Coordinates of C-alpha atoms in Angstrom, one line a residue:
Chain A
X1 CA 94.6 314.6 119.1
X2 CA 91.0 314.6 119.2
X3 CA 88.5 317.0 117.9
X4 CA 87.0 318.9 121.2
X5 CA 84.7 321.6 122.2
X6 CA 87.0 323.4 124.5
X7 CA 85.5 324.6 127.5
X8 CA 86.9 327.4 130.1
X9 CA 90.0 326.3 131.7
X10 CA 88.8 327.9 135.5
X11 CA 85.3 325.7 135.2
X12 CA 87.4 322.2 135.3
X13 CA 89.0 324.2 138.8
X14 CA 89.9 322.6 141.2
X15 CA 91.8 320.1 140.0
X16 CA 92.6 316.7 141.8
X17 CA 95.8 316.5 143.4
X18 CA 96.7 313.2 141.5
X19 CA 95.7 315.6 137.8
X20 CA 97.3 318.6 139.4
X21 CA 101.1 316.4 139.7
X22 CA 100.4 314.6 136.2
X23 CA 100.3 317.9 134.6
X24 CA 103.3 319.4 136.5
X25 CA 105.0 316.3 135.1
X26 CA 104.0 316.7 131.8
X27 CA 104.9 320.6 131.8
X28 CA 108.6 320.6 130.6
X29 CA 108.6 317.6 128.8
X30 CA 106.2 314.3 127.4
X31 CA 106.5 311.3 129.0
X32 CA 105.6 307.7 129.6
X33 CA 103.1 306.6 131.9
X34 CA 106.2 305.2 134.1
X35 CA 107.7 308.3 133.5
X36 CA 105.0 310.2 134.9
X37 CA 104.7 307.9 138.0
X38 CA 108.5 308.7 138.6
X39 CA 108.7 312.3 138.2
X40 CA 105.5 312.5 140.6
X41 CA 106.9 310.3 143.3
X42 CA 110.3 312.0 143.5
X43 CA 109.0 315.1 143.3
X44 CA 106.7 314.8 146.2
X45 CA 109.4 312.7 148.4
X46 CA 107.4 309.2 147.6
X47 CA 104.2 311.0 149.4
X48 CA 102.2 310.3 146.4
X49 CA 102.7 306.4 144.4
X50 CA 101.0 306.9 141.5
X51 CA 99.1 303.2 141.0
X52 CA 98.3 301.9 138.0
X53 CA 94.8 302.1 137.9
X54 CA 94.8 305.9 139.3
X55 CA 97.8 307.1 137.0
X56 CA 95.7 305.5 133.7
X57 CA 92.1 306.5 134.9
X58 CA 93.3 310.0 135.2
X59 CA 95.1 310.1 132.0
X60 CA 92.2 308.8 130.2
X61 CA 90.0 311.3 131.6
X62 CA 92.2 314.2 131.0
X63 CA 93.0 312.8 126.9
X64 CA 89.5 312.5 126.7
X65 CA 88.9 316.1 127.9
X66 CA 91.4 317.0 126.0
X67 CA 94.5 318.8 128.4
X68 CA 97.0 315.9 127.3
X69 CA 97.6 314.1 124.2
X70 CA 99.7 311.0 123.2
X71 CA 102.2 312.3 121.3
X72 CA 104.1 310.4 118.4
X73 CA 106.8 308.8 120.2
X74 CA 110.1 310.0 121.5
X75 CA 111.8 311.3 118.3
X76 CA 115.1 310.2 120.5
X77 CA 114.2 306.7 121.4
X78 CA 114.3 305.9 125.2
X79 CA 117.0 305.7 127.4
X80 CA 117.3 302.4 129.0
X81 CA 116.3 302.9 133.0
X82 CA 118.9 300.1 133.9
X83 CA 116.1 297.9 135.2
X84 CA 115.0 296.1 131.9
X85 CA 111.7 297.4 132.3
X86 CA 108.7 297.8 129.6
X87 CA 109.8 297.7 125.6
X88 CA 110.6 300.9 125.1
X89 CA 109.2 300.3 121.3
X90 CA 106.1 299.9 123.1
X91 CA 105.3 302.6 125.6
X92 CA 103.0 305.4 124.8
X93 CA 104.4 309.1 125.5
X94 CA 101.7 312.0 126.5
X95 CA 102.3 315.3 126.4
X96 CA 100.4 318.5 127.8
X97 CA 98.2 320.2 125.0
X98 CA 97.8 324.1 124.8
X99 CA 94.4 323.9 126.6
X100 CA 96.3 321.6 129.3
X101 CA 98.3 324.4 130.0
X102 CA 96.0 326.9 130.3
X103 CA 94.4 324.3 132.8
X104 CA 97.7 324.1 134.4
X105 CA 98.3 327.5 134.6
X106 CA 94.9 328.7 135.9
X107 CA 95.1 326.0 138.4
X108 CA 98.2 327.6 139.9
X109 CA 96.8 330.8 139.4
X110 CA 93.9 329.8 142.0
X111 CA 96.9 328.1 144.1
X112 CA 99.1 331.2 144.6
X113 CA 95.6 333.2 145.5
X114 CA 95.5 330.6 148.3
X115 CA 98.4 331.3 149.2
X116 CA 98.3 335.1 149.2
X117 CA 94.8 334.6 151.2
X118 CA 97.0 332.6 153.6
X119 CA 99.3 334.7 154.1
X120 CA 97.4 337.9 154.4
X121 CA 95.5 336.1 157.3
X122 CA 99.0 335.8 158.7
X123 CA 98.6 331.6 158.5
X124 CA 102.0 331.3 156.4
X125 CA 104.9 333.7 156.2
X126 CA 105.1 336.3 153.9
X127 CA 107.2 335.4 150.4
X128 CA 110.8 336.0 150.8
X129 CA 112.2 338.9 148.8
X130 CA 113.9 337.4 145.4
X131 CA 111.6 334.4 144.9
X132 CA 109.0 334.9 142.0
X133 CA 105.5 333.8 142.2
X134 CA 104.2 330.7 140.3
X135 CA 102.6 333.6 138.1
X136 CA 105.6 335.4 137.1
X137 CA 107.1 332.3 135.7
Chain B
X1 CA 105.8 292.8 126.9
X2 CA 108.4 293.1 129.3
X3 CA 111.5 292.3 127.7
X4 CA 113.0 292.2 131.0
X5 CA 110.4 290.1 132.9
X6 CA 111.8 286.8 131.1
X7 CA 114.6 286.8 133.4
X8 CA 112.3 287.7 136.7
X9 CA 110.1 285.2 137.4
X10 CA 108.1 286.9 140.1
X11 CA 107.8 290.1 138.0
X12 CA 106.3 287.9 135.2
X13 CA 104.2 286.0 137.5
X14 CA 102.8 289.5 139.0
X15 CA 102.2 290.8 135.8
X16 CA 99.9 287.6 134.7
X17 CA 98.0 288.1 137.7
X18 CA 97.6 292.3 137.1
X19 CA 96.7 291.0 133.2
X20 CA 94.1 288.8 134.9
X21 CA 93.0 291.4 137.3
X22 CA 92.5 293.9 134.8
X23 CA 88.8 292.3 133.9
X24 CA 87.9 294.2 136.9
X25 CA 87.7 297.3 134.7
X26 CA 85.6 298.2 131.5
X27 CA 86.4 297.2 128.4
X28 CA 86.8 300.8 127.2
X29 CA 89.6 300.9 130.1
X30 CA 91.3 297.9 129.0
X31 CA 91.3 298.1 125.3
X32 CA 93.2 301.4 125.5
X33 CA 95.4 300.7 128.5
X34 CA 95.7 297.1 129.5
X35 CA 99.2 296.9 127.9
X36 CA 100.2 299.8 129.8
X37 CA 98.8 299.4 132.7
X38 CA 101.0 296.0 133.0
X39 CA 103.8 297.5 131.6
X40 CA 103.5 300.4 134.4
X41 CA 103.1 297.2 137.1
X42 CA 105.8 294.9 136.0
X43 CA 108.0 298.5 136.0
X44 CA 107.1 298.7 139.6
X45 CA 107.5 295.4 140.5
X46 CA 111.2 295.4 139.2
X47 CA 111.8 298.8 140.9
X48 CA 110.5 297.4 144.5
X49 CA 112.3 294.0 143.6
X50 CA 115.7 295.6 142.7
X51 CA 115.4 297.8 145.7
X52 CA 113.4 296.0 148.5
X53 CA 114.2 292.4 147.2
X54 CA 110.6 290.0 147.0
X55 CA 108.9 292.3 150.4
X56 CA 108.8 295.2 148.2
X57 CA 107.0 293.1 145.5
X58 CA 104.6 292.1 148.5
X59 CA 104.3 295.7 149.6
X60 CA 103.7 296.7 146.3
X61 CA 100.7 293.8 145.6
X62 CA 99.2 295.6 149.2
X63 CA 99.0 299.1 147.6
X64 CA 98.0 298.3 144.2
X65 CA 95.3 295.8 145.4
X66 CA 92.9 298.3 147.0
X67 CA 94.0 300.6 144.2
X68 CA 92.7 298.4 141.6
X69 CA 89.3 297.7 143.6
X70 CA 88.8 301.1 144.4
X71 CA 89.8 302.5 140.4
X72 CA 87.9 299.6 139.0
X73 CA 85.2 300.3 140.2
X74 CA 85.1 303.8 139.6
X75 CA 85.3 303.4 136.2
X76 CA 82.6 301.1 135.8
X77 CA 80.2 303.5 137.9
X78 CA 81.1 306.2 135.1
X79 CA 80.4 303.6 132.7
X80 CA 77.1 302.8 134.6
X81 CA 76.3 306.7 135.1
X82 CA 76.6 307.2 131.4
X83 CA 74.4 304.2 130.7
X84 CA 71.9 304.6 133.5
X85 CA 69.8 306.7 131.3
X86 CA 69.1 304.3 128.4
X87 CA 70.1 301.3 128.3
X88 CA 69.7 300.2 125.2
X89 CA 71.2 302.0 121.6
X90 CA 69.2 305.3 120.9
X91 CA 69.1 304.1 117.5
X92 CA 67.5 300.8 118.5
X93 CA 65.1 303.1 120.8
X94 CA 64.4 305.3 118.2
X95 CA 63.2 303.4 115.5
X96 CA 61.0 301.2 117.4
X97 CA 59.7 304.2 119.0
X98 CA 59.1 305.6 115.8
X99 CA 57.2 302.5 115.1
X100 CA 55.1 302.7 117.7
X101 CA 54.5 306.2 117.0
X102 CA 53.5 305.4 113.6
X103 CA 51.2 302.7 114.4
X104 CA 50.0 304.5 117.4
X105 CA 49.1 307.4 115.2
X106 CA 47.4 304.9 112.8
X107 CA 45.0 303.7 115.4
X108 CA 44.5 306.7 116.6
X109 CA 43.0 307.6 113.4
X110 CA 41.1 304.7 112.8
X111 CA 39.6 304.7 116.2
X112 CA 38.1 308.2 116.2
X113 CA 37.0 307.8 112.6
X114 CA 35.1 304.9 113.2
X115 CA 33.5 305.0 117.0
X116 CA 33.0 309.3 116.4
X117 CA 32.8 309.7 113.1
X118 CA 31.4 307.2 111.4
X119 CA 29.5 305.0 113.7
X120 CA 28.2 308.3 115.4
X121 CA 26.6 310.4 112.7
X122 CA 25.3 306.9 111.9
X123 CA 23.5 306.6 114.8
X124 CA 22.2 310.1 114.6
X125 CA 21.2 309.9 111.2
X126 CA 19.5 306.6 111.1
X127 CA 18.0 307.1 114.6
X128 CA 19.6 303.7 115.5
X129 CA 22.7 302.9 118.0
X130 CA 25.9 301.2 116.3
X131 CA 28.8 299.9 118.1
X132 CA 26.7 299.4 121.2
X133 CA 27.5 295.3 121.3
X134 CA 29.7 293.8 123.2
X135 CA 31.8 292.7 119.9
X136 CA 32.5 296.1 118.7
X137 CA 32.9 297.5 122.1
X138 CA 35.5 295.5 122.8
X139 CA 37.1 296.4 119.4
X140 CA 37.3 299.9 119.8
X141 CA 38.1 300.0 123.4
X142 CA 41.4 297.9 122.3
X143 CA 41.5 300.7 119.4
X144 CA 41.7 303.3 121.8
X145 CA 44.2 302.3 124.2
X146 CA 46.1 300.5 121.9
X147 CA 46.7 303.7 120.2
X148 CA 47.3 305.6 123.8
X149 CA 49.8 303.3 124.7
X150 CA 51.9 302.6 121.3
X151 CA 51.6 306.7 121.4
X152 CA 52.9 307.2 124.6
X153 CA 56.2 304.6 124.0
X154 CA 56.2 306.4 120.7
X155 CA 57.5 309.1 122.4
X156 CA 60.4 307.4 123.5
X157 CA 61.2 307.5 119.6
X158 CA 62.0 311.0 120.1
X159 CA 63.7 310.3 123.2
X160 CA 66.1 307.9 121.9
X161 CA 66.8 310.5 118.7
X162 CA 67.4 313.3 121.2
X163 CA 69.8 311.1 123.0
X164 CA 71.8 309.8 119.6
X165 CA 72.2 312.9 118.6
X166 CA 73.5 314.8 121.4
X167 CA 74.9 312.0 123.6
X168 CA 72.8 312.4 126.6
X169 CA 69.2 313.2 126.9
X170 CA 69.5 316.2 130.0
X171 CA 66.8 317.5 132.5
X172 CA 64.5 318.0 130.1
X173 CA 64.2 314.7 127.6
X174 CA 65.1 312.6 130.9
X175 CA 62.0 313.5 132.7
X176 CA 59.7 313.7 129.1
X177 CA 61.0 310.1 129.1
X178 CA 59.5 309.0 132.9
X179 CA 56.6 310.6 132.2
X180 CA 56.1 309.2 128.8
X181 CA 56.7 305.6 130.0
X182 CA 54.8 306.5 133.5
X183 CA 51.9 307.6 130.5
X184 CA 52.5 303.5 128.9
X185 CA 52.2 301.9 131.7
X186 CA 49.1 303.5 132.7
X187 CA 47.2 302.7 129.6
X188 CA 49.0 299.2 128.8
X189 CA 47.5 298.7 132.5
X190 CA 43.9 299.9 131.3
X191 CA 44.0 298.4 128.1
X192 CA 44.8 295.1 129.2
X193 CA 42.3 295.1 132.0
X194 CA 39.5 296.9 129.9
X195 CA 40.4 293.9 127.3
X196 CA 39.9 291.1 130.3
X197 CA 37.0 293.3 131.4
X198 CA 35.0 292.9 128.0
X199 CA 35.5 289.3 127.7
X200 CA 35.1 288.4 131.5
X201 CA 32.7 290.7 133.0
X202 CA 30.2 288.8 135.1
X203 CA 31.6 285.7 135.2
X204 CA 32.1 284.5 138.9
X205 CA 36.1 284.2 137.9
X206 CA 35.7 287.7 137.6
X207 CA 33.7 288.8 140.3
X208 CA 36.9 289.9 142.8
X209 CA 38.2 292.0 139.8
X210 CA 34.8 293.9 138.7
X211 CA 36.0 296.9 141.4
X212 CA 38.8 297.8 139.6
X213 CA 36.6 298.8 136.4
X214 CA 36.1 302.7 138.6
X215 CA 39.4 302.3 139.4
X216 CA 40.9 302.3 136.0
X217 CA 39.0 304.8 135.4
X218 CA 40.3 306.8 137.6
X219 CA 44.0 306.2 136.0
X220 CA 42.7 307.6 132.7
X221 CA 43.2 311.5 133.9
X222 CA 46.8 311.0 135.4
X223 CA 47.7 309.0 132.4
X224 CA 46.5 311.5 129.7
X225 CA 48.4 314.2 131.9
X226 CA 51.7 312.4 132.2
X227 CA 50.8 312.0 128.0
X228 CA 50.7 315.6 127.7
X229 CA 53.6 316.1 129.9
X230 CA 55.8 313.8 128.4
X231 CA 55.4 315.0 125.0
X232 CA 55.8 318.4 126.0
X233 CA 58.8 317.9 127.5
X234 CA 60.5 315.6 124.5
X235 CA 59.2 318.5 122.3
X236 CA 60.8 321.4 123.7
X237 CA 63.9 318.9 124.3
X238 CA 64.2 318.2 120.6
X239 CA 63.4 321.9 119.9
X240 CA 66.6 322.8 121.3
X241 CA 68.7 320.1 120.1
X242 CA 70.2 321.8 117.3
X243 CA 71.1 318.9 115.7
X244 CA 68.2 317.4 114.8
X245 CA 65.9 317.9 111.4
X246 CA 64.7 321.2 111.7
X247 CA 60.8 319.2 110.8
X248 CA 62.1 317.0 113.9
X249 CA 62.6 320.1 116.3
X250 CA 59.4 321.8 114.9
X251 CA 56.7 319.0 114.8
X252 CA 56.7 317.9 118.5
X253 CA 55.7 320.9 119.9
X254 CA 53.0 321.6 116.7
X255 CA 51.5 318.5 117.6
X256 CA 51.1 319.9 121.4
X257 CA 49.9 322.9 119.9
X258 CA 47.1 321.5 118.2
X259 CA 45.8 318.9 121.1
X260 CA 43.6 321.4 122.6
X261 CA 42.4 323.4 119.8
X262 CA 41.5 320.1 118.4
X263 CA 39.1 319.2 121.5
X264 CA 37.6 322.2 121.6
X265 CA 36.5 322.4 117.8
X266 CA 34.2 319.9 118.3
X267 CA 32.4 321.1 121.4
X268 CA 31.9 324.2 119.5
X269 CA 30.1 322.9 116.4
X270 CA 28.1 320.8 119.2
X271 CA 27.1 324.1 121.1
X272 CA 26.1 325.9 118.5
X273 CA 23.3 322.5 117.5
X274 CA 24.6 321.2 114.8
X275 CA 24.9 317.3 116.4
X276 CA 26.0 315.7 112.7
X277 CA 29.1 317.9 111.9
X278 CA 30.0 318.1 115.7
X279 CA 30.1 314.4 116.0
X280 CA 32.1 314.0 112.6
X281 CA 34.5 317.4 113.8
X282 CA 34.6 316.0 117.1
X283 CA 36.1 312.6 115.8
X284 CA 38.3 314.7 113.6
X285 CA 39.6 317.0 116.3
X286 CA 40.5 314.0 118.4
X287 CA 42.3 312.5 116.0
X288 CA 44.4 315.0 115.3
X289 CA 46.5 314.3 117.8
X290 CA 47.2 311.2 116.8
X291 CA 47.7 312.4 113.1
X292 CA 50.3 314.4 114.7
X293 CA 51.7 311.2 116.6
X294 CA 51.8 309.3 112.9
X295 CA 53.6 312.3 111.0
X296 CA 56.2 311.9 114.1
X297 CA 57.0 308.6 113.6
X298 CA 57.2 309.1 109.7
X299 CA 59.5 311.7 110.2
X300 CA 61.4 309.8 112.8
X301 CA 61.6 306.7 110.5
X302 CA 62.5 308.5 108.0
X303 CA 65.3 310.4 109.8
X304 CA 66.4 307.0 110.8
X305 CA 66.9 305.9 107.2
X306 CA 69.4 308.5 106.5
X307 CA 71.8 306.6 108.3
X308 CA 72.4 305.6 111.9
X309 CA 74.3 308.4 113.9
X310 CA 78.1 307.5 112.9
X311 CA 79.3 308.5 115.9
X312 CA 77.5 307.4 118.5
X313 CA 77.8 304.4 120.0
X314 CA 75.1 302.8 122.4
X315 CA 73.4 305.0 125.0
X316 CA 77.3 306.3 126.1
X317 CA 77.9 307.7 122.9
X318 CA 78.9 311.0 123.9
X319 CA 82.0 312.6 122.9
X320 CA 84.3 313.9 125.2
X321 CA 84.1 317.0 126.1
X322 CA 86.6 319.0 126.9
X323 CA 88.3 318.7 130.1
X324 CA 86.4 316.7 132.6
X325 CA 89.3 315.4 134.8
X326 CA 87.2 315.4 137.9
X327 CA 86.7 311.9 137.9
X328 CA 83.0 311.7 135.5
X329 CA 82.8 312.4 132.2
X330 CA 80.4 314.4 130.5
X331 CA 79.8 312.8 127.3
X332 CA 78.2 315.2 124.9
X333 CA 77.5 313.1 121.6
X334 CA 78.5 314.4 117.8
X335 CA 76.3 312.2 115.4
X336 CA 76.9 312.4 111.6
X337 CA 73.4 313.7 111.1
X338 CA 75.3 317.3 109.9
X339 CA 77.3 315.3 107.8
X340 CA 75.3 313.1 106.4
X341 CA 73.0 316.1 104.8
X342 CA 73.6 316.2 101.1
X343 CA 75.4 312.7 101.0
X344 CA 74.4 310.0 98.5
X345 CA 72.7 307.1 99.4
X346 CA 75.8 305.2 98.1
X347 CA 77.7 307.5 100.3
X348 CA 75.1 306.7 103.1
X349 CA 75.6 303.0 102.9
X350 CA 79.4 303.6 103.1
X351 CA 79.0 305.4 105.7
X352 CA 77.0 303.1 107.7
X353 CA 79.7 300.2 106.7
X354 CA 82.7 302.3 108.0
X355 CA 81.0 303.1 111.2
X356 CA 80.1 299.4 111.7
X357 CA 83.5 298.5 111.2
X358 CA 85.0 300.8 113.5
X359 CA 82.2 299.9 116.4
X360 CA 83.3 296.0 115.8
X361 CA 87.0 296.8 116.1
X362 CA 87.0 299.8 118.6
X363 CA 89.1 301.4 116.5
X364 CA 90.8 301.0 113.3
X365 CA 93.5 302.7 110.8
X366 CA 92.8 303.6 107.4
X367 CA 93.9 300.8 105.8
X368 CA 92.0 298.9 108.5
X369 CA 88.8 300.4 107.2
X370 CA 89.8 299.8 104.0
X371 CA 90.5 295.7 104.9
X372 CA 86.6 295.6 107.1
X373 CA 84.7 297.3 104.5
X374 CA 84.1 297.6 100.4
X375 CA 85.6 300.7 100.2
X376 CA 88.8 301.6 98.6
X377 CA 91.9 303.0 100.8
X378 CA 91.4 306.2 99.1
X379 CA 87.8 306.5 99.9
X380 CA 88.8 305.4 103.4
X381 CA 90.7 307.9 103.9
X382 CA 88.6 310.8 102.4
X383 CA 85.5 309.7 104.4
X384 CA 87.7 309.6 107.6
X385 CA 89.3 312.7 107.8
X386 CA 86.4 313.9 106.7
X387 CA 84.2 312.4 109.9
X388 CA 87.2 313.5 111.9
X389 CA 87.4 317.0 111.0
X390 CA 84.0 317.9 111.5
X391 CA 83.8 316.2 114.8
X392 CA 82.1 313.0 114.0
X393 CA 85.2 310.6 115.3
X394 CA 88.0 310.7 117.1
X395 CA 91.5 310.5 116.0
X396 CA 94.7 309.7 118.0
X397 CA 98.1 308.7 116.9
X398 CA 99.7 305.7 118.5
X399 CA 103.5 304.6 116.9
X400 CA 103.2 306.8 114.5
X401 CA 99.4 305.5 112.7
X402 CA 96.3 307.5 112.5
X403 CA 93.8 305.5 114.8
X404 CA 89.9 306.2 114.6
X405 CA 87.2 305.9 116.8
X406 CA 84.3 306.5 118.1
X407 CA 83.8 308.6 120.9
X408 CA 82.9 306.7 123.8
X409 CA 82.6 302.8 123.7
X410 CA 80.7 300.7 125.9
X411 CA 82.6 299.3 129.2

């Protein structure tokens, strides 16, 4: 929600793994910070456990920098998780701003180059016939 | 917090101790995540409890330890990074560099108008030689290099502006700064020997220290250089900072401009044997400089009076820009100078109150400013959105309320 000078999204490139997955989490829908730690850690079989101080450090670096933002709540309260965790009155969502996901996007732009580079060099095997790129989506 | 941590006594307990831990970090960090952050712990802590029974909670105290360390203290070295540079407020830095400036400038004057000047085409007139006893040696010396040094840390006047108004002082202010306080120390150094020197000289006390007399003047070159260079430096720094006073941007480099036109108007009038109007043009020249050094700290003190930069806040008073998620930020400063242009100076003072509020309190609602400070809800509000939309403060939303801030705080 703050004011920013908006930079190029390719000069923030490469992005840290832990800022890479927070986005990805953040790209279909806002969440809470315990949220975000979930989606990450099931996504990536439990490779990467989001701590505290790492989840919250990167947040605040990327709402200062402007790619997320807290957004106003959820308009649908919160669901209950089943383990009486945090108020749910009290948790603060984020969501990805515009410039996030140009952020995002050109991040997995320079991925699926990577990956093309990688595969031209005959290091990973070529796409299979039907699957779309991380571009075309 | 935890509604559910009431009924899980090792939950609670863990998220005490995380609370407690959480001095480790800054205070920007905990103001605007502590509660969070525990929330986030005593979530996991459930989780690993109502999965891996009381060895999960252990397992998870192992990971988050190091974690915490580690995080902590990344945060206070951007913290430190951001301070390294000046660690005081620019504004405080400022002004009394613009003091120093001023009287710098003042002595300056004074000197050259008396010891070249006046006391010279005295002595040329009159045939006699004034200022030659030890009394008024030692009062012009002090003249002299008091001036040089108050003139060299009045450059850091500049300095601190350059840094209030744009958040951080770059390549270019940062290294005008080492060699404007490389240029003080020098003639603090002189003056305070050359002081001793006058009043001690040939005592046996003395004796060990006479040596140093050649050697201090030896310093006098290097520190006149590192003068030059300093000032040069600050002055094309505050050329290009864009939001400074366009009189601000222009008057540094002026002042270099003029330095050695100045010395050499003098020697001219002396070449061309006409010893009475070279010594008074010589003593003129000389000053000029230091003329120059005055009008800078006018116009620095009276840049100051317009306000204190709204929105910057200590030497890490940079705003964020845009997308740093690389692990340091790169403040970049927004100050209220733009806005303040064409303000009252009721206005002003409102100003000043609502930013004072909002540094005491972090940050603050309208109705929060309107419950620190004089003005009315209304006025909050108008002066707020106002700030905000021009890039002075930031604004974030949290349950629903418009919170504002300042850019960076402190950690």
């Amino acid at each position: 929600m703050c004011a920013k000078r908006r930079v190029d999204p390719e000069g923030l490139l490469p992005l840290t793994p832990v800022a890479l997955n927070i986005l990805l989490a953040l790209a279909d829908e806002e969440r809470h910070g315990y949220g975000i730690g979930v989606e990450v850690r099931e996504r990536t079989g439990g490779e990467m456990r989001l701590g505290p101080g790492t989840l919250y450090g990167s947040l605040k670096r990327m709402v200062d920098g402007g790619l997320v933002e807290e957004s106003e709540g959820h308009a649908g309260g919160e669901a209950d998780d089943g383990r009486g965790g945090y108020d749910a009155g009290r948790r603060r969502y984020y969501r990805l701003t515009g410039f996030g996901g140009r952020v995002l996007a050109a991040e997995l732009a320079r991925l699926e180059d990577v990956v093309r580079t990688a595969q031209a060099k005959g290091f990973l095997p070529p796409p299979r016939r039907g699957v779309s790129s991380p571009g075309e989506v | 917090m935890a509604s559910g941590a009431a009924g899980e006594p090792g939950v609670a307990a863990s998220e005490r101790v995380y609370r407690a831990l959480m001095r480790a970090y800054p205070e920007e960090v905990r103001r605007r995540y502590a509660e969070e952050m525990v929330g986030y712990f005593g979530d996991l802590c459930r989780e690993e409890r109502s999965s891996r029974g009381p060895g999960g909670v252990m397992s998870l105290w192992a990971r988050t330890l190091p974690e915490l360390i580690f995080t902590a203290l990344q945060e206070r070295g951007t913290v430190f990074r951001r301070n390294a540079y000046l660690p005081a407020a620019p504004g405080t830095v400022a002004r009394w560099g613009a003091l120093c400036a001023l009287l710098g400038g003042v002595l300056g004057v004074a000197f050259h108008l008396i010891e070249y000047s006046l006391l010279g085409a005295l002595g040329i007139l009159t045939g006699g030689s004034y200022g030659s006893d030890p009394f008024a040696r030692f009062f012009t010396l002090l003249l002299l290099l008091g001036a040089l040094s108050l003139s060299s840390l009045g450059l850091f006047g500049l300095y601190g502006t350059v840094v209030a108004r744009s958040g951080r002082p770059g390549l270019l202010a940062g290294a005008g700064a080492v060699f404007s306080a490389a240029a003080a120390f020098l003639w603090l150094s002189i003056s305070g020997y050359g002081a001793v020197h006058n009043l001690a000289s040939g005592t046996a006390f003395f004796a060990p220290f006479e040596w140093l007399w050649n050697g201090g003047a030896l310093l006098i070159g290097p520190a006149m250089v590192f003068w030059f260079l300093g000032l040069l430096l600050l002055g094309i720094a505050a050329a290009r900072e864009r939001r400074l006073p366009r009189l601000l941007r222009v008057l540094p480099l002026v002042l270099f401009a003029i330095i050695a036109p100045s010395y050499e108007l003098g020697g001219y009038f002396e070449m061309v044997g006409n010893p009475v109007t070279a010594v008074i043009v010589m003593g003129f020249a000389q000053g000029l400089p230091f003329v120059g050094v005055a009008l800078l700290g006018w116009v620095l003190l009276r840049d100051d009076a317009a306000g204190p930069p709204v929105a910057s806040d200590g030497p890490d008073g940079g705003a964020r820009e845009a997308g740093d998620v690389s692990g340091a930020t790169r403040p970049a400063g927004r100050i209220a100078g733009g806005a303040r242009s064409g303000t009252s100076g009721v206005e002003r003072d409102k100003e000043k109150e609502l930013h004072g509020a909002i540094q005491r309190h972090g940050q603050l609602t309208v109705a929060g400013v309107a419950l620190e400070t004089s003005l009315s809800v209304k006025e909050a509000g108008r002066m707020l959105s106002g700030l905000a939309s021009k890039g002075h403060l930031g604004v974030r939303v949290e349950h629903g309320r418009l919170l504002y801030s300042l850019w960076e705080d402190r950690g």
